[in-house]
Coordinates of C-alpha atoms in Angstrom, one line a residue:
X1 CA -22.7 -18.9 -43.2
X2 CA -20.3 -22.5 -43.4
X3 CA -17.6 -20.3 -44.7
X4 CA -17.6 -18.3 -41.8
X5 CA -17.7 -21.5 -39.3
X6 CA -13.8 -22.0 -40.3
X7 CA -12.6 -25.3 -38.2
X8 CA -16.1 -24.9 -35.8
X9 CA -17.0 -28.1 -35.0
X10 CA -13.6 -29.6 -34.6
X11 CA -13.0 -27.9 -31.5
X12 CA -16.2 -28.7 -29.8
X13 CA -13.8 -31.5 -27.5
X14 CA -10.9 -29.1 -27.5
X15 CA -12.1 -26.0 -26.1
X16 CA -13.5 -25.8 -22.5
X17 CA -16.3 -24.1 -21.2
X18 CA -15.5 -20.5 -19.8
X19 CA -16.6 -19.2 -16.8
X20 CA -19.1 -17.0 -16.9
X21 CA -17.4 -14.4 -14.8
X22 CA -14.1 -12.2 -15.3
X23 CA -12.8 -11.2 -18.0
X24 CA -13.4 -12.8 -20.8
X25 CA -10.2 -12.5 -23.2
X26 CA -7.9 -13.5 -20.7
X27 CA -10.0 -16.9 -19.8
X28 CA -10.1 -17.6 -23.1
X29 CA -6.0 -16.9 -23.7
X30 CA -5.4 -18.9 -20.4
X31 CA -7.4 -22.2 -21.9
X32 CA -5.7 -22.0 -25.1
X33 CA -2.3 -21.6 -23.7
X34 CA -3.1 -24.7 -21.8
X35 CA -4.2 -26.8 -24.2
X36 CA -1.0 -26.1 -26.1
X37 CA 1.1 -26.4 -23.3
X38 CA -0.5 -29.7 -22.7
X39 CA -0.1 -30.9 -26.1
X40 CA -3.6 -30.9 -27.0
X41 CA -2.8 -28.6 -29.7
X42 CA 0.4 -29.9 -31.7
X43 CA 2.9 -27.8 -32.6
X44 CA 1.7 -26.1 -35.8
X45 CA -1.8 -26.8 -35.6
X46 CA -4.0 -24.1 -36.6
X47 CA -5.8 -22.2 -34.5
X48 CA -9.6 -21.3 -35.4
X49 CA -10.4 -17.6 -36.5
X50 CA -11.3 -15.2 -34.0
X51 CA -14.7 -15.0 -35.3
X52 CA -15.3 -18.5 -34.8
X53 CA -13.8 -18.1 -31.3
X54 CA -16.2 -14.9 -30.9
X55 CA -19.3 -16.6 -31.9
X56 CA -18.8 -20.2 -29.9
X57 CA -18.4 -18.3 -26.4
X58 CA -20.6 -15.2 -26.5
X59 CA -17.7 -12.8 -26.8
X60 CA -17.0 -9.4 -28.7
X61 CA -14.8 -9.7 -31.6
X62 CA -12.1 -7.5 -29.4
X63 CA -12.1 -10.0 -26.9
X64 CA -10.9 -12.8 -29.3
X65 CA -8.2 -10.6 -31.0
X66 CA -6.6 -9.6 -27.5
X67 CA -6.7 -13.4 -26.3
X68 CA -4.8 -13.8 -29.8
X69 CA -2.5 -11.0 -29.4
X70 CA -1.2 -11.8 -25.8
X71 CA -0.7 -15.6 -27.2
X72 CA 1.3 -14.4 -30.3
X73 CA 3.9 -11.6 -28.0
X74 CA 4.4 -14.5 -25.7
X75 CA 5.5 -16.7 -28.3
X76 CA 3.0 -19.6 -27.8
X77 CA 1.3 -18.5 -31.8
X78 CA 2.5 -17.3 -34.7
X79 CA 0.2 -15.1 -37.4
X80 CA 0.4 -15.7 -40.8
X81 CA -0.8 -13.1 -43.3
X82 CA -3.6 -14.7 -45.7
X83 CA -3.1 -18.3 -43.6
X84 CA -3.9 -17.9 -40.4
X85 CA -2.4 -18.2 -36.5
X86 CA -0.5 -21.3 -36.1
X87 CA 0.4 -22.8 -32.9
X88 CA 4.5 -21.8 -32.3
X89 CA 7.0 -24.3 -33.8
X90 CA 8.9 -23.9 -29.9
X91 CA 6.9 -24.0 -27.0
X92 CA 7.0 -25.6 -23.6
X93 CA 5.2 -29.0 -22.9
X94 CA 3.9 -28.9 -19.5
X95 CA 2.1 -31.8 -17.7
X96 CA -1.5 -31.7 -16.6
X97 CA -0.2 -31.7 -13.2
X98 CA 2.8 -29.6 -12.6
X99 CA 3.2 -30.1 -8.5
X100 CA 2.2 -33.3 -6.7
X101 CA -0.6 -31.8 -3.8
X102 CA 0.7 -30.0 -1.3
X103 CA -1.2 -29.8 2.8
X104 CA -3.5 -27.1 3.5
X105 CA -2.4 -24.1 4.4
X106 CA -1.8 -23.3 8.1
X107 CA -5.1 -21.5 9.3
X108 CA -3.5 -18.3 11.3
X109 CA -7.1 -17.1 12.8
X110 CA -7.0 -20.7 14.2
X111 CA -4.2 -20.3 16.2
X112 CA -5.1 -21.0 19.6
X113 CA -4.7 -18.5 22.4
X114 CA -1.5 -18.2 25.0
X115 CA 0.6 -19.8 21.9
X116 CA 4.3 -18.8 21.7
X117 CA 5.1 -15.8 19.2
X118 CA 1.7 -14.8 18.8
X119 CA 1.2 -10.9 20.5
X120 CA -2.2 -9.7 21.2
X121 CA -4.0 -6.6 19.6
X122 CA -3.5 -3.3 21.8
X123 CA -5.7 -0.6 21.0
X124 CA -3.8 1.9 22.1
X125 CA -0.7 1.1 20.6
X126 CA -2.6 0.2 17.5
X127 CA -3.8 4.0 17.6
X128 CA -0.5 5.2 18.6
X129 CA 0.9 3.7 15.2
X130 CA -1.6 4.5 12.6
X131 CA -1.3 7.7 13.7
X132 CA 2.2 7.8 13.1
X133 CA 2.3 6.5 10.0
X134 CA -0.4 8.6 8.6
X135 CA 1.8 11.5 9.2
X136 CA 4.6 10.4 8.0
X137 CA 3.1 9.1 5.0
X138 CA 1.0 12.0 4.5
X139 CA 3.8 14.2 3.3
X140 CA 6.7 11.1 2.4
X141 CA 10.3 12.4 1.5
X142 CA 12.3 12.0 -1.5
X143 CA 14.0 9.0 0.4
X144 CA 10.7 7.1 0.7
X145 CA 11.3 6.5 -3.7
X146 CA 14.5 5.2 -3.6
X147 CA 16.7 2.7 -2.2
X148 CA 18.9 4.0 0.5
X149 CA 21.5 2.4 2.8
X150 CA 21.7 -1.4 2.8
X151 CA 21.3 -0.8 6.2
X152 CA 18.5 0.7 6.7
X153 CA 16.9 3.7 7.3
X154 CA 18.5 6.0 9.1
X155 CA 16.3 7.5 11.3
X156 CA 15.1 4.5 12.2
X157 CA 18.4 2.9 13.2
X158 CA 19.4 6.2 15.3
X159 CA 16.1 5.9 17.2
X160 CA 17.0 1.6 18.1
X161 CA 20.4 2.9 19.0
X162 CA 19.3 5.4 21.2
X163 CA 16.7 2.9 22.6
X164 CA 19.5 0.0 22.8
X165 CA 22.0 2.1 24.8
X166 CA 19.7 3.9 27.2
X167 CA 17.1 0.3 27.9
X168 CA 19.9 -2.1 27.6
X169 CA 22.7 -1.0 27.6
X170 CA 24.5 -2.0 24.3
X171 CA 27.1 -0.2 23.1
X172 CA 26.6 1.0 19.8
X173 CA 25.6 4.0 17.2
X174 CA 23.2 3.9 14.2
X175 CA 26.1 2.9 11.9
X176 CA 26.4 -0.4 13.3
X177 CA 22.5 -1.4 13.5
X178 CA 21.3 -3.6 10.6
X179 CA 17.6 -3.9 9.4
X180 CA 16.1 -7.1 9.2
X181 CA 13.0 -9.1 8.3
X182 CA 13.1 -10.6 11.8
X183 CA 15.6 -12.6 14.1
X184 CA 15.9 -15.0 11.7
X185 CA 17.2 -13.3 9.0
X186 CA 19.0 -11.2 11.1
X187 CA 20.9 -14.6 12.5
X188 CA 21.3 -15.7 8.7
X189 CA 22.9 -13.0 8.1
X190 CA 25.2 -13.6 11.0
X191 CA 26.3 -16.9 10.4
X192 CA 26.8 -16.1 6.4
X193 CA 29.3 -13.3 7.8
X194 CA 31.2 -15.0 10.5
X195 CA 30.9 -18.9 9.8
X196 CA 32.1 -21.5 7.3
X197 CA 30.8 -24.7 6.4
X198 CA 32.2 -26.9 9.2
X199 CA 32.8 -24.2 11.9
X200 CA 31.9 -25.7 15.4
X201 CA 29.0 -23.4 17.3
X202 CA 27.6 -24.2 20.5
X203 CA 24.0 -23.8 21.1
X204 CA 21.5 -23.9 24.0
X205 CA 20.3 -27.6 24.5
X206 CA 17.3 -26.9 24.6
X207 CA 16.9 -24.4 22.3
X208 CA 14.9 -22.0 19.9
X209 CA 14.3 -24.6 17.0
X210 CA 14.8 -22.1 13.5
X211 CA 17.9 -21.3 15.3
X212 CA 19.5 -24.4 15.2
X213 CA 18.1 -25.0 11.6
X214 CA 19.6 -22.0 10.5
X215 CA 23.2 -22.6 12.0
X216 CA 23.4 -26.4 10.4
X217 CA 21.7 -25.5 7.1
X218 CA 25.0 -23.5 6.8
X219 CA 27.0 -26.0 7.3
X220 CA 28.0 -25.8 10.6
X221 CA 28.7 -28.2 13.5
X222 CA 26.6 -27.7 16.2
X223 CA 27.0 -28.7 19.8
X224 CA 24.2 -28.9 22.1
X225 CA 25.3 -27.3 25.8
X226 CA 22.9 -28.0 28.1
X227 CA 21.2 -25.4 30.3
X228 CA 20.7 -25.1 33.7
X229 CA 19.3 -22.6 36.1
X230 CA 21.9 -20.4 35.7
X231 CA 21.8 -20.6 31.7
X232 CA 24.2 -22.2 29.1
X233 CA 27.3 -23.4 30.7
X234 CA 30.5 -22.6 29.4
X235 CA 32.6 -24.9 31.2
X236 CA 30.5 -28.1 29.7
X237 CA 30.8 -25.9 25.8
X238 CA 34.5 -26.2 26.5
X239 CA 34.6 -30.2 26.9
X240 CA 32.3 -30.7 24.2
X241 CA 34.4 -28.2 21.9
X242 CA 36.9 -25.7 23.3
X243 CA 37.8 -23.8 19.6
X244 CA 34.3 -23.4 18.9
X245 CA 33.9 -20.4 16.3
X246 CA 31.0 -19.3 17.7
X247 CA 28.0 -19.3 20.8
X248 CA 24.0 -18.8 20.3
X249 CA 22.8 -18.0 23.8
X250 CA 19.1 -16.3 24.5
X251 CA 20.6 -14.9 28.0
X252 CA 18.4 -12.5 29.1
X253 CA 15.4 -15.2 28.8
X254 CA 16.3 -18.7 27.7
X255 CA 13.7 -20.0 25.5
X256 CA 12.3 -22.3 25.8
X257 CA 12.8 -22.4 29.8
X258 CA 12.6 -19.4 30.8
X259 CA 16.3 -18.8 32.3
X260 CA 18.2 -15.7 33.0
X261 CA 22.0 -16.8 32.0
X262 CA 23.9 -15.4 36.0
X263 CA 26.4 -13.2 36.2
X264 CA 29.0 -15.5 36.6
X265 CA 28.2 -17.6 33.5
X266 CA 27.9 -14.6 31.2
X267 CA 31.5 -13.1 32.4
X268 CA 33.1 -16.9 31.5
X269 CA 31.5 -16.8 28.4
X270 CA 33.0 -13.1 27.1
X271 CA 35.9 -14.8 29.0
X272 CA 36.1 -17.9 26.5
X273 CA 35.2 -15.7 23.1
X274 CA 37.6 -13.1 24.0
X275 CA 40.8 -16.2 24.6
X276 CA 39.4 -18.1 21.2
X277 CA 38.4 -15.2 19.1
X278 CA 35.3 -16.8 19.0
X279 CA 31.9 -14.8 18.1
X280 CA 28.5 -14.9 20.7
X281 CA 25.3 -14.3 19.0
X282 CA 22.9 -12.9 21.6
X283 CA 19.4 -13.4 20.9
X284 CA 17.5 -10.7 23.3
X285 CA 13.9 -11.8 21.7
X286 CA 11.8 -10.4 24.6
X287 CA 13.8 -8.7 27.2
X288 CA 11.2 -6.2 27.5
X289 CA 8.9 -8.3 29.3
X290 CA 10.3 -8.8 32.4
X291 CA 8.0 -7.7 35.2
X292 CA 10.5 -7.8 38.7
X293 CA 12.6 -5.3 38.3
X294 CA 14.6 -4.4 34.9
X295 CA 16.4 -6.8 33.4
X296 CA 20.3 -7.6 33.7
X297 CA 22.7 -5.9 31.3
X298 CA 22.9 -7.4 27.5
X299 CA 26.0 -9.6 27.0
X300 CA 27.0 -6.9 24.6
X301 CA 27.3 -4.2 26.5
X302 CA 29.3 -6.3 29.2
X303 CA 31.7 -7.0 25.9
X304 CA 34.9 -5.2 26.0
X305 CA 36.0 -7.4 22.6
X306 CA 34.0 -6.8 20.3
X307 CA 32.8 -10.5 20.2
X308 CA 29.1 -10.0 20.6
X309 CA 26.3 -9.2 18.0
X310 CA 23.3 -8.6 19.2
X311 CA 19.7 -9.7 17.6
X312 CA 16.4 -8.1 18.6
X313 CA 13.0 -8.0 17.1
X314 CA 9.7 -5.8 17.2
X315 CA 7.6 -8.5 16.6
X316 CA 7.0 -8.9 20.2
X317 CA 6.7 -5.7 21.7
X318 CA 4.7 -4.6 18.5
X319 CA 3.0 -7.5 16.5
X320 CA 5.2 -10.4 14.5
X321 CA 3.1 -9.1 11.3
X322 CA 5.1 -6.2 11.1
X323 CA 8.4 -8.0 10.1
X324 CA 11.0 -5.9 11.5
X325 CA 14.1 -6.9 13.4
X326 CA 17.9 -5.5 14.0
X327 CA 21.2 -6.6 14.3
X328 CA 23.8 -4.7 16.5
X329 CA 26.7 -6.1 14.0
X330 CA 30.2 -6.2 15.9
X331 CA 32.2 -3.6 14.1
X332 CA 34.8 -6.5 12.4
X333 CA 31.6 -8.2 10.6
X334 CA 29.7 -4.8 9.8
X335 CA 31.6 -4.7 6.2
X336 CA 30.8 -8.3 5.4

């Protein structure tokens, strides 16, 4: 019986307990793995015999050959016929500790009521969509198992085109709608198209936060125009920086204050893109909810340039969960 209790009690401090739930071989593979990642075990120490391993911790023989199997195909043991398994002469050395603590996560059910971004269950819309995508999931199409156009897909994109032009009134077909992740990615994209490190932008002062980090994590310079209650005003952007490469405005509702951007402010600023080839981003998060009477024109369809790209979103007509947005991409940017 000593002969088969090969190395046994020199591991008694190495080895820790395993839980008593789960399966069994792969606690057992992840403990060993740590202990030579760690150093514990020194490269070229020997590892006891699966028996051993078998007997200390209740487990079937199986068990203790699969924890030794996934160790030696990752290249953290090596076997040797008549010898033994060996800890691997090359393997990592981790520390105990790999990331210093990070703070809890945010608690999303905690999120109090009324908060910005956050939609509110519907049932009937809820209905309205599961049925939907039960029957269109029920029999899917050859394009559901591939990847198709960068773009998108494109029924989808025909139906937000359709939408866009009728509701408000952009100017566009499917081939220039873009499917995002959300506004944000959708004004990444943007700014990685149009912009260089160094560009000038104006932006609403104040203004949608993520906006502003995207457009100076790229590099840009950006100038804060202040807004009114007639919206973001052109004639101050000019002072501050007249060649500007670029304009982020949320006309149709200014966030954070609520603003519609007048008439006379939009037409000067199509007016100052148009003279400095110049690019306006036009954020139209939530122009759906507008309650007295329908809401003004985008800036893109009032465009006669080609100088605006338009960003919207689902999240708030739907729920932000569902991570889908669009960009209406100016023709001269769609290649890019």
């Amino acid at each position: 019986m000593k002969k088969n209790r090969t190395n046994f009690p020199d591991w008694s401090a190495l080895i820790p307990v395993l839980p008593g739930d789960g399966p069994r071989s792969r606690e057992l593979y992840a403990a060993l793995r740590r202990l030579i990642e760690t150093g514990a075990l020194a490269t070229g120490a020997k590892l006891p015999t699966t028996r051993d391993l078998a007997q200390r911790f209740g487990l079937s023989r199986s068990a203790a050959v699969a924890c030794f199997e996934m160790l030696i195909s990752e290249g953290f043991a090596v076997a040797k016929v008549g010898a033994g398994t060996f800890v691997a002469p090359d393997v990592p050395h981790l520390p105990l500790t790999l990331i210093k603590p990070r703070p809890a996560e945010i608690d999303v059910a905690a999120s109090l009521p009324c908060g910005l971004g956050v939609a509110v269950s519907d049932p009937r819309t809820l209905d309205m969509f599961r049925i939907l995508l039960s029957r269109h999931l029920t029999r899917p199409g050859p394009e559901h198992f591939r990847y198709g156009d960068p773009r998108g897909g494109l029924p989808l994109r025909t139906a937000i085109a359709t939408y866009l032009r009728t509701a408000r009134g952009v100017r566009c077909d499917a081939g220039q709608i873009v499917l995002t992740s959300g506004t944000q990615q959708g004004l990444d994209l943007l700014v990685r198209a149009a912009l260089r490190p160094g560009d000038a932008v104006w932006i609403e002062n104040p203004c949608y936060p993520m906006a502003h980090a995207v457009l100076a994590g790229s590099g840009a310079t950006v100038f804060g125009v202040p807004v009114d209650a007639e919206g973001l005003d052109p004639e101050i952007g000019e002072s501050l920086c007249s060649k500007a490469r670029a304009a982020y405005v949320t006309p149709s509702h200014q966030y954070p204050l609520g603003v519609t951007m007048t008439m006379r402010r939009r037409l000067a600023l199509l007016d100052w893109a148009r003279r400095n080839d110049a690019w306006i981003i036009e954020d139209d998060y939530d122009s759906e909810f507008r309650y007295a009477g329908p809401p003004l024109t985008s800036l893109q369809g009032m465009d006669g340039s080609g100088r605006v790209a338009y960003l919207g979103t689902f999240s708030k007509i739907l729920f932000p969960g569902l991570r889908i947005g669009y960009v209406v991409v100016p023709e001269a940017l769609l290649d890019a």
